[in-house]
Short mmCIF file of C-alpha atoms in Angstrom, two decimals:
data_model
loop_
_atom_site.label_atom_id
_atom_site.label_comp_id
_atom_site.label_asym_id
_atom_site.label_seq_id
_atom_site.Cartn_x
_atom_site.Cartn_y
_atom_site.Cartn_z
CA UNK A 50 0.00 0.00 0.00
CA UNK A 51 1.38 3.42 -0.94
CA UNK A 52 1.79 6.21 1.60
CA UNK A 53 -1.29 8.42 1.74
CA UNK A 54 -0.95 12.02 2.82
CA UNK A 55 -3.27 14.99 3.00
CA UNK A 56 -3.32 17.48 0.15
CA UNK A 57 -0.89 20.40 0.22
CA UNK A 58 -1.84 23.52 2.17
CA UNK A 59 -2.73 25.53 -0.92
CA UNK A 60 -5.64 23.14 -1.58
CA UNK A 61 -6.92 23.04 2.00
CA UNK A 62 -9.95 25.20 2.94
CA UNK A 63 -9.80 27.27 6.12
CA UNK A 64 -12.81 25.61 7.76
CA UNK A 65 -15.40 22.89 7.33
CA UNK A 66 -19.02 22.59 8.41
CA UNK A 67 -21.75 20.14 7.51
CA UNK A 68 -24.72 21.75 5.80
CA UNK A 69 -28.05 21.77 7.63
CA UNK A 70 -29.25 18.46 6.16
CA UNK A 71 -25.99 16.67 6.85
CA UNK A 72 -25.74 18.14 10.36
CA UNK A 73 -29.11 16.60 11.25
CA UNK A 74 -28.04 13.32 9.67
CA UNK A 75 -24.73 13.30 11.57
CA UNK A 76 -26.43 13.92 14.93
CA UNK A 77 -28.89 11.09 14.27
CA UNK A 78 -26.07 8.76 13.21
CA UNK A 79 -24.01 9.43 16.33
CA UNK A 80 -27.03 8.57 18.51
CA UNK A 81 -27.15 5.08 17.00
CA UNK A 82 -24.13 4.09 19.10
CA UNK A 83 -24.14 3.49 22.90
CA UNK A 84 -22.87 6.18 25.24
CA UNK A 85 -19.10 6.20 25.16
CA UNK A 86 -19.02 4.45 21.75
CA UNK A 87 -19.77 7.45 19.56
CA UNK A 88 -16.35 7.18 17.92
CA UNK A 89 -17.74 4.23 15.95
CA UNK A 90 -19.45 6.83 13.75
CA UNK A 91 -16.15 8.13 12.39
CA UNK A 92 -16.32 6.28 9.04
CA UNK A 93 -19.92 7.26 8.20
CA UNK A 94 -19.18 10.89 9.06
CA UNK A 95 -16.04 10.95 6.96
CA UNK A 96 -17.98 9.49 4.03
CA UNK A 97 -20.71 12.11 4.39
CA UNK A 98 -18.09 14.88 4.51
CA UNK A 99 -16.53 13.50 1.30
CA UNK A 100 -19.91 13.32 -0.43
CA UNK A 101 -20.58 16.93 0.53
CA UNK A 102 -17.23 18.44 -0.56
CA UNK A 103 -15.94 15.81 -3.00
CA UNK A 104 -12.91 14.91 -0.86
CA UNK A 105 -11.78 14.78 2.79
CA UNK A 106 -10.08 17.96 3.90
CA UNK A 107 -7.93 18.59 6.97
CA UNK A 108 -10.65 20.88 8.29
CA UNK A 109 -13.24 18.09 7.92
CA UNK A 110 -11.02 15.65 9.82
CA UNK A 111 -10.62 18.12 12.68
CA UNK A 112 -14.33 18.97 12.75
CA UNK A 113 -15.34 15.29 12.91
CA UNK A 114 -12.74 14.63 15.61
CA UNK A 115 -14.26 17.41 17.72
CA UNK A 116 -17.79 16.07 17.19
CA UNK A 117 -16.73 12.58 18.34
CA UNK A 118 -14.32 13.70 21.09
CA UNK A 119 -11.40 12.03 19.31
CA UNK A 120 -7.77 13.08 18.96
CA UNK A 121 -7.08 14.53 15.51
CA UNK A 122 -4.46 11.87 14.80
CA UNK A 123 -7.03 9.06 15.37
CA UNK A 124 -9.36 10.40 12.71
CA UNK A 125 -6.35 11.06 10.48
CA UNK A 126 -5.38 7.37 10.83
CA UNK A 127 -8.79 6.27 9.61
CA UNK A 128 -8.89 8.72 6.70
CA UNK A 129 -5.40 7.82 5.46
CA UNK A 130 -5.86 4.04 5.84
CA UNK A 131 -8.95 3.51 3.68
CA UNK A 132 -8.62 4.25 -0.03
CA UNK A 133 -12.33 5.02 -0.19
CA UNK A 134 -11.44 8.42 1.30
CA UNK A 135 -9.98 10.92 -1.15
CA UNK A 136 -7.38 13.17 0.48
CA UNK A 137 -7.03 15.66 -2.36
CA UNK A 138 -9.42 17.05 -4.99
CA UNK A 139 -10.54 14.41 -7.50
CA UNK A 140 -12.66 14.44 -10.63
CA UNK A 141 -16.04 16.04 -10.03
CA UNK A 142 -17.84 13.61 -12.36
CA UNK A 143 -15.83 10.44 -11.84
CA UNK A 144 -12.89 9.18 -9.84
CA UNK A 145 -11.94 5.75 -11.20
CA UNK A 146 -10.29 3.35 -8.73
CA UNK A 147 -8.72 0.48 -10.66
CA UNK A 148 -8.03 -2.69 -8.68
CA UNK A 149 -4.43 -3.78 -9.23
CA UNK A 150 -4.31 -6.82 -6.94
CA UNK A 151 -3.23 -10.21 -8.35
CA UNK A 152 -6.60 -11.59 -9.61
CA UNK A 153 -7.44 -8.36 -11.45
CA UNK A 154 -3.88 -7.98 -12.72
CA UNK A 155 -3.99 -11.51 -14.17
CA UNK A 156 -7.30 -10.66 -15.85
CA UNK A 157 -6.11 -7.44 -17.50
CA UNK A 158 -6.25 -4.53 -15.02
CA UNK A 159 -3.04 -3.08 -16.49
CA UNK A 160 -4.92 -2.53 -19.75
CA UNK A 161 -7.65 -0.72 -17.78
CA UNK A 162 -5.00 1.57 -16.27
CA UNK A 163 -3.69 2.27 -19.77
CA UNK A 164 -7.21 3.44 -20.68
CA UNK A 165 -7.18 5.81 -17.68
CA UNK A 166 -3.75 7.14 -18.66
CA UNK A 167 -4.99 7.82 -22.18
CA UNK A 168 -8.42 9.29 -21.41
CA UNK A 169 -7.83 11.03 -18.05
CA UNK A 170 -4.19 11.75 -17.12
CA UNK A 171 -0.88 9.97 -17.46
CA UNK A 172 -0.37 9.99 -13.69
CA UNK A 173 -2.78 8.75 -11.04
CA UNK A 174 -4.45 11.17 -8.61
CA UNK A 175 -4.33 13.98 -11.17
CA UNK A 176 -7.45 15.38 -12.77
CA UNK A 177 -7.96 15.91 -16.48
CA UNK A 178 -7.78 19.46 -17.85
CA UNK A 179 -11.42 20.19 -17.05
CA UNK A 180 -11.18 18.73 -13.53
CA UNK A 181 -14.03 16.31 -14.16
CA UNK A 182 -12.12 13.01 -14.17
CA UNK A 183 -9.32 11.38 -12.17
CA UNK A 184 -8.07 7.87 -11.41
CA UNK A 185 -5.81 5.78 -9.19
CA UNK A 186 -4.70 2.19 -8.62
CA UNK A 187 -5.93 0.61 -5.37
CA UNK A 188 -5.71 -2.71 -3.57
CA UNK A 189 -8.32 -5.49 -3.58
CA UNK A 190 -11.90 -4.26 -3.87
CA UNK A 191 -13.52 -7.59 -3.08
CA UNK A 192 -14.88 -8.83 -6.42
CA UNK A 193 -12.08 -11.17 -7.50
CA UNK A 194 -14.48 -13.59 -9.22
CA UNK A 195 -15.54 -10.74 -11.52
CA UNK A 196 -12.03 -9.44 -12.28
CA UNK A 197 -10.97 -7.04 -13.62
CA UNK A 198 -12.99 -4.28 -12.00
CA UNK A 199 -13.08 -0.62 -11.00
CA UNK A 200 -15.00 1.39 -8.46
CA UNK A 201 -16.32 4.85 -9.31
CA UNK A 202 -17.37 6.64 -6.15
CA UNK A 203 -19.62 4.04 -4.42
CA UNK A 204 -20.38 1.70 -7.32
CA UNK A 205 -18.46 -1.27 -8.72
CA UNK A 206 -18.14 -2.06 -12.43
CA UNK A 207 -16.92 -5.62 -13.04
CA UNK A 208 -15.92 -8.07 -15.80
CA UNK A 209 -14.45 -5.16 -17.73
CA UNK A 210 -12.65 -4.93 -21.03
CA UNK A 211 -10.64 -1.83 -22.04
CA UNK A 212 -13.30 -0.98 -24.62
CA UNK A 213 -16.11 -1.16 -22.05
CA UNK A 214 -14.19 1.01 -19.56
CA UNK A 215 -13.70 3.64 -22.27
CA UNK A 216 -17.46 3.69 -22.83
CA UNK A 217 -18.11 4.05 -19.10
CA UNK A 218 -15.61 6.92 -18.72
CA UNK A 219 -17.13 8.75 -21.72
CA UNK A 220 -20.61 8.38 -20.21
CA UNK A 221 -19.49 9.84 -16.87
CA UNK A 222 -17.67 12.67 -18.66
CA UNK A 223 -20.94 13.47 -20.45
CA UNK A 224 -22.65 13.80 -17.06
CA UNK A 225 -24.71 10.64 -17.51
CA UNK A 226 -22.92 8.34 -15.09
CA UNK A 227 -26.18 7.41 -13.38
CA UNK A 228 -27.27 5.62 -16.57
CA UNK A 229 -24.35 3.15 -16.52
CA UNK A 230 -25.20 -0.38 -15.41
CA UNK A 231 -23.32 -1.28 -12.22
CA UNK A 232 -21.88 -4.69 -11.38
CA UNK A 233 -20.92 -7.23 -14.08
CA UNK A 234 -20.65 -5.79 -17.57
CA UNK A 235 -21.19 -9.18 -19.25
CA UNK A 236 -24.02 -11.70 -19.23
CA UNK A 237 -23.43 -12.78 -15.63
CA UNK A 238 -25.72 -12.62 -12.58
CA UNK A 239 -23.70 -11.15 -9.69
CA UNK A 240 -20.78 -13.58 -9.15
CA UNK A 241 -22.24 -16.85 -10.44
CA UNK A 242 -20.13 -18.78 -12.97
CA UNK A 243 -20.14 -17.49 -16.53
CA UNK A 244 -22.84 -19.40 -18.37
CA UNK A 245 -24.91 -20.02 -15.24
CA UNK A 246 -24.78 -22.26 -12.20
CA UNK A 247 -22.97 -25.57 -12.58
CA UNK A 248 -23.79 -27.26 -9.26
CA UNK A 249 -26.94 -27.98 -7.27
CA UNK A 250 -29.12 -26.97 -10.20
CA UNK A 251 -31.61 -29.80 -9.84
CA UNK A 252 -32.68 -32.51 -7.44
CA UNK A 253 -32.57 -36.05 -8.79
CA UNK A 254 -34.45 -38.71 -6.83
CA UNK A 255 -33.81 -42.18 -8.28
CA UNK A 256 -36.62 -44.71 -8.13
CA UNK A 257 -35.59 -47.05 -5.34
CA UNK A 258 -38.79 -49.11 -5.25
CA UNK A 259 -37.10 -51.99 -7.05
CA UNK A 260 -34.35 -52.11 -4.43
CA UNK A 261 -36.58 -53.43 -1.64
CA UNK A 262 -36.38 -57.07 -2.74
CA UNK A 263 -32.54 -57.24 -2.97
CA UNK A 264 -32.34 -55.67 0.48
CA UNK A 265 -34.61 -58.40 1.85
CA UNK A 266 -32.45 -61.07 0.19
CA UNK A 267 -29.38 -59.57 1.80
CA UNK A 268 -31.01 -59.64 5.20
CA UNK A 269 -32.02 -63.33 4.76
CA UNK A 270 -28.58 -64.31 3.49
CA UNK A 271 -26.91 -62.67 6.48
CA UNK A 272 -28.77 -65.00 8.86
CA UNK A 273 -26.79 -68.23 9.35
CA UNK A 274 -28.84 -71.17 10.70
CA UNK A 275 -27.54 -72.44 14.06
CA UNK A 276 -26.98 -75.89 12.51
CA UNK A 277 -24.45 -74.39 10.09
CA UNK A 278 -22.66 -72.21 12.60
CA UNK A 279 -19.81 -74.73 13.12
CA UNK A 280 -19.21 -75.38 9.41
CA UNK A 281 -15.76 -74.36 8.13
CA UNK A 282 -15.54 -71.20 6.02
CA UNK A 283 -14.23 -73.08 3.00
CA UNK A 284 -17.63 -73.76 1.50
CA UNK A 285 -17.87 -72.59 -2.12
CA UNK A 286 -19.44 -69.13 -2.15
CA UNK A 287 -22.30 -68.10 -4.36
CA UNK A 288 -21.50 -66.70 -7.76
CA UNK A 289 -23.10 -63.43 -8.83
CA UNK A 290 -24.13 -63.81 -12.50
CA UNK A 291 -23.69 -60.09 -13.23
CA UNK A 292 -20.19 -59.86 -11.71
CA UNK A 293 -19.00 -63.33 -12.96
CA UNK A 294 -17.01 -63.72 -9.74
CA UNK A 295 -17.64 -65.66 -6.53
CA UNK A 296 -18.94 -63.52 -3.68
CA UNK A 297 -20.50 -64.17 -0.32
CA UNK A 298 -24.25 -63.86 0.01
CA UNK A 299 -24.17 -60.42 1.66
CA UNK A 300 -21.77 -59.12 -1.02
CA UNK A 301 -23.92 -60.58 -3.76
CA UNK A 302 -26.94 -58.77 -2.41
CA UNK A 303 -24.91 -55.57 -2.14
CA UNK A 304 -23.81 -55.93 -5.77
CA UNK A 305 -27.43 -56.43 -6.84
CA UNK A 306 -28.38 -53.25 -4.99
CA UNK A 307 -25.65 -51.25 -6.74
CA UNK A 308 -26.63 -52.68 -10.13
CA UNK A 309 -30.27 -51.76 -9.53
CA UNK A 310 -29.25 -48.25 -8.49
CA UNK A 311 -27.25 -47.84 -11.67
CA UNK A 312 -30.16 -49.03 -13.79
CA UNK A 313 -32.54 -46.76 -11.89
CA UNK A 314 -30.33 -43.73 -12.50
CA UNK A 315 -30.44 -44.30 -16.25
CA UNK A 316 -26.66 -44.03 -16.60
CA UNK A 317 -26.39 -46.39 -19.61
CA UNK A 318 -24.85 -44.72 -22.67
CA UNK A 319 -27.26 -43.84 -25.50
CA UNK A 320 -27.11 -45.90 -28.68
CA UNK A 321 -24.65 -44.87 -31.38
CA UNK A 322 -27.43 -45.54 -33.87
CA UNK A 323 -29.80 -43.03 -32.25
CA UNK A 324 -31.39 -40.44 -34.52
CA UNK A 325 -30.37 -37.80 -31.96
CA UNK A 326 -26.66 -38.50 -32.36
CA UNK A 327 -24.97 -35.43 -33.91
CA UNK A 328 -23.75 -35.91 -37.45
CA UNK A 329 -20.03 -36.50 -37.72
CA UNK A 330 -17.59 -35.50 -40.45
CA UNK A 331 -14.26 -36.70 -41.73
CA UNK A 332 -11.34 -35.29 -39.78
CA UNK A 333 -10.28 -32.03 -41.47
CA UNK A 334 -6.63 -31.18 -42.10
CA UNK A 335 -6.73 -28.64 -39.25
CA UNK A 336 -9.42 -29.44 -36.67
CA UNK A 337 -10.61 -26.67 -34.37
CA UNK A 338 -9.17 -26.63 -30.87
CA UNK A 339 -12.29 -27.78 -29.02
CA UNK A 340 -10.46 -27.36 -25.70
CA UNK A 341 -11.06 -23.59 -26.02
CA UNK A 342 -14.67 -24.34 -25.08
CA UNK A 343 -15.02 -24.12 -21.32
CA UNK A 344 -15.89 -27.60 -20.04
CA UNK A 345 -14.00 -29.48 -22.77
CA UNK A 346 -10.70 -31.00 -21.73
CA UNK A 347 -8.29 -33.25 -23.64
CA UNK A 348 -10.19 -36.44 -22.76
CA UNK A 349 -13.59 -35.07 -23.81
CA UNK A 350 -12.07 -33.61 -26.98
CA UNK A 351 -10.75 -37.08 -27.83
CA UNK A 352 -14.20 -38.59 -27.31
CA UNK A 353 -15.78 -35.92 -29.52
CA UNK A 354 -13.23 -36.70 -32.23
CA UNK A 355 -14.22 -40.38 -32.02
CA UNK A 356 -17.79 -39.25 -32.73
CA UNK A 357 -16.69 -37.22 -35.75
CA UNK A 358 -16.95 -33.83 -34.02
CA UNK A 359 -13.98 -31.67 -35.06
CA UNK A 360 -15.23 -28.08 -35.54
CA UNK A 361 -16.91 -25.28 -33.61
CA UNK A 362 -19.54 -25.00 -36.34
CA UNK A 363 -20.71 -28.55 -35.69
CA UNK A 364 -21.27 -27.88 -31.98
CA UNK A 365 -22.84 -24.47 -32.68
CA UNK A 366 -25.50 -26.23 -34.79
CA UNK A 367 -26.55 -28.72 -32.08
CA UNK A 368 -30.20 -28.73 -31.05
CA UNK A 369 -31.42 -29.75 -27.59
CA UNK A 370 -31.86 -33.41 -28.54
CA UNK A 371 -28.29 -33.61 -29.80
CA UNK A 372 -26.98 -31.89 -26.66
CA UNK A 373 -28.88 -34.40 -24.53
CA UNK A 374 -27.45 -37.30 -26.54
CA UNK A 375 -23.86 -36.10 -26.13
CA UNK A 376 -24.48 -35.36 -22.43
CA UNK A 377 -25.60 -38.95 -21.99
CA UNK A 378 -22.74 -40.37 -24.04
CA UNK A 379 -20.18 -38.41 -22.00
CA UNK A 380 -22.03 -39.34 -18.79
CA UNK A 381 -21.99 -35.69 -17.65
CA UNK A 382 -25.66 -34.87 -17.35
CA UNK A 383 -26.36 -31.17 -17.90
CA UNK A 384 -22.76 -30.15 -18.55
CA UNK A 385 -23.34 -28.88 -22.08
CA UNK A 386 -26.21 -26.66 -20.96
CA UNK A 387 -24.50 -25.41 -17.81
CA UNK A 388 -21.32 -24.44 -19.65
CA UNK A 389 -23.30 -23.32 -22.72
CA UNK A 390 -21.11 -25.11 -25.26
CA UNK A 391 -23.35 -24.05 -28.12
CA UNK A 392 -23.04 -20.32 -27.40
CA UNK A 393 -19.30 -20.63 -26.87
CA UNK A 394 -18.93 -22.56 -30.12
CA UNK A 395 -21.02 -19.97 -32.00
CA UNK A 396 -18.68 -17.19 -30.86
CA UNK A 397 -15.53 -19.15 -31.70
CA UNK A 398 -16.90 -20.18 -35.10
CA UNK A 399 -17.91 -16.61 -35.91
CA UNK A 400 -14.73 -14.77 -34.98
CA UNK A 401 -12.36 -16.89 -32.96
CA UNK A 402 -10.85 -15.58 -29.73
CA UNK A 403 -11.68 -11.93 -30.48
CA UNK A 404 -15.41 -12.67 -30.85
CA UNK A 405 -15.33 -14.87 -27.72
CA UNK A 406 -13.86 -11.97 -25.72
CA UNK A 407 -16.50 -9.60 -27.12
CA UNK A 408 -19.34 -11.94 -26.11
CA UNK A 409 -18.05 -13.25 -22.78
CA UNK A 410 -15.70 -10.49 -21.66
CA UNK A 411 -12.78 -12.85 -21.18
CA UNK A 412 -10.43 -15.09 -23.12
CA UNK A 413 -11.58 -18.67 -23.82
CA UNK A 414 -10.49 -21.17 -21.16
#
């Protein structure tokens, strides 16, 4: 964290006072805390002072310290610790705080800072010529899943590309910042995985009614008649016809239970002769890299090749029945829909990595 100091004397006003509305608000806020704990209101009061004047002045720090019966240095410590408090004049229409911590840096925050250098000022914490815009690099802002991101005043703008940040800055410069959508700037709900939820999306209750009989057999087999109790344990065990190996009666019953569960879950692969099987093609000279589709690894790519699937265009053309068939063949129920292979393939087929970034706001894989 860089050293944070108050603005130079030439920028500091002589005095500070809350306006009438904010004075009433401050008095009400202080009363929320128990007697002797009024100092807990220091952060809300500093924020209200910043909202009123645009930044936190030395006079505001001293005024708030007097209101809360705090030493000046204690309020100074709070104001200089949190980067949400601006200690010198910033842009009147937008102050862009770019997260530069590792997750955002890995996802392209340096490119966002280049946008700020180009459109606002080469150096952070300097306003543009008209005084309407400024920017700075800050530490983690708590939305790592949606990296890279910026905060402008109180609002976060996530899943950014340099092009989208340029649009946002231009909108704020035009005085229309309140029209910009906050949060993720791609097709994502809050911080859920891109393409939608991938776990706990449905409840599957297998039909266990046909398991009652095997369970009863197991219980009967486990009961050894008293007349056989002294027999040696070298008797030939039963042979389970499904497993083709000798097992004891309890293990045979257990195997029958597991087999019934598997049949009940419908995990058998679909037929290769099914009308819903996607049409395959001959392997082209240069197949598409199907691993660029999120959810497709080397093993799944190999299986798709065995089925004659080599290009993005093939996957992009799949209908629901074909997706269901491949889901069943891969034994990954719902994966294609959750990861939205078809939409990913459409973007890759249309314009490769550049189109994928435009649609999803990130590089493939």
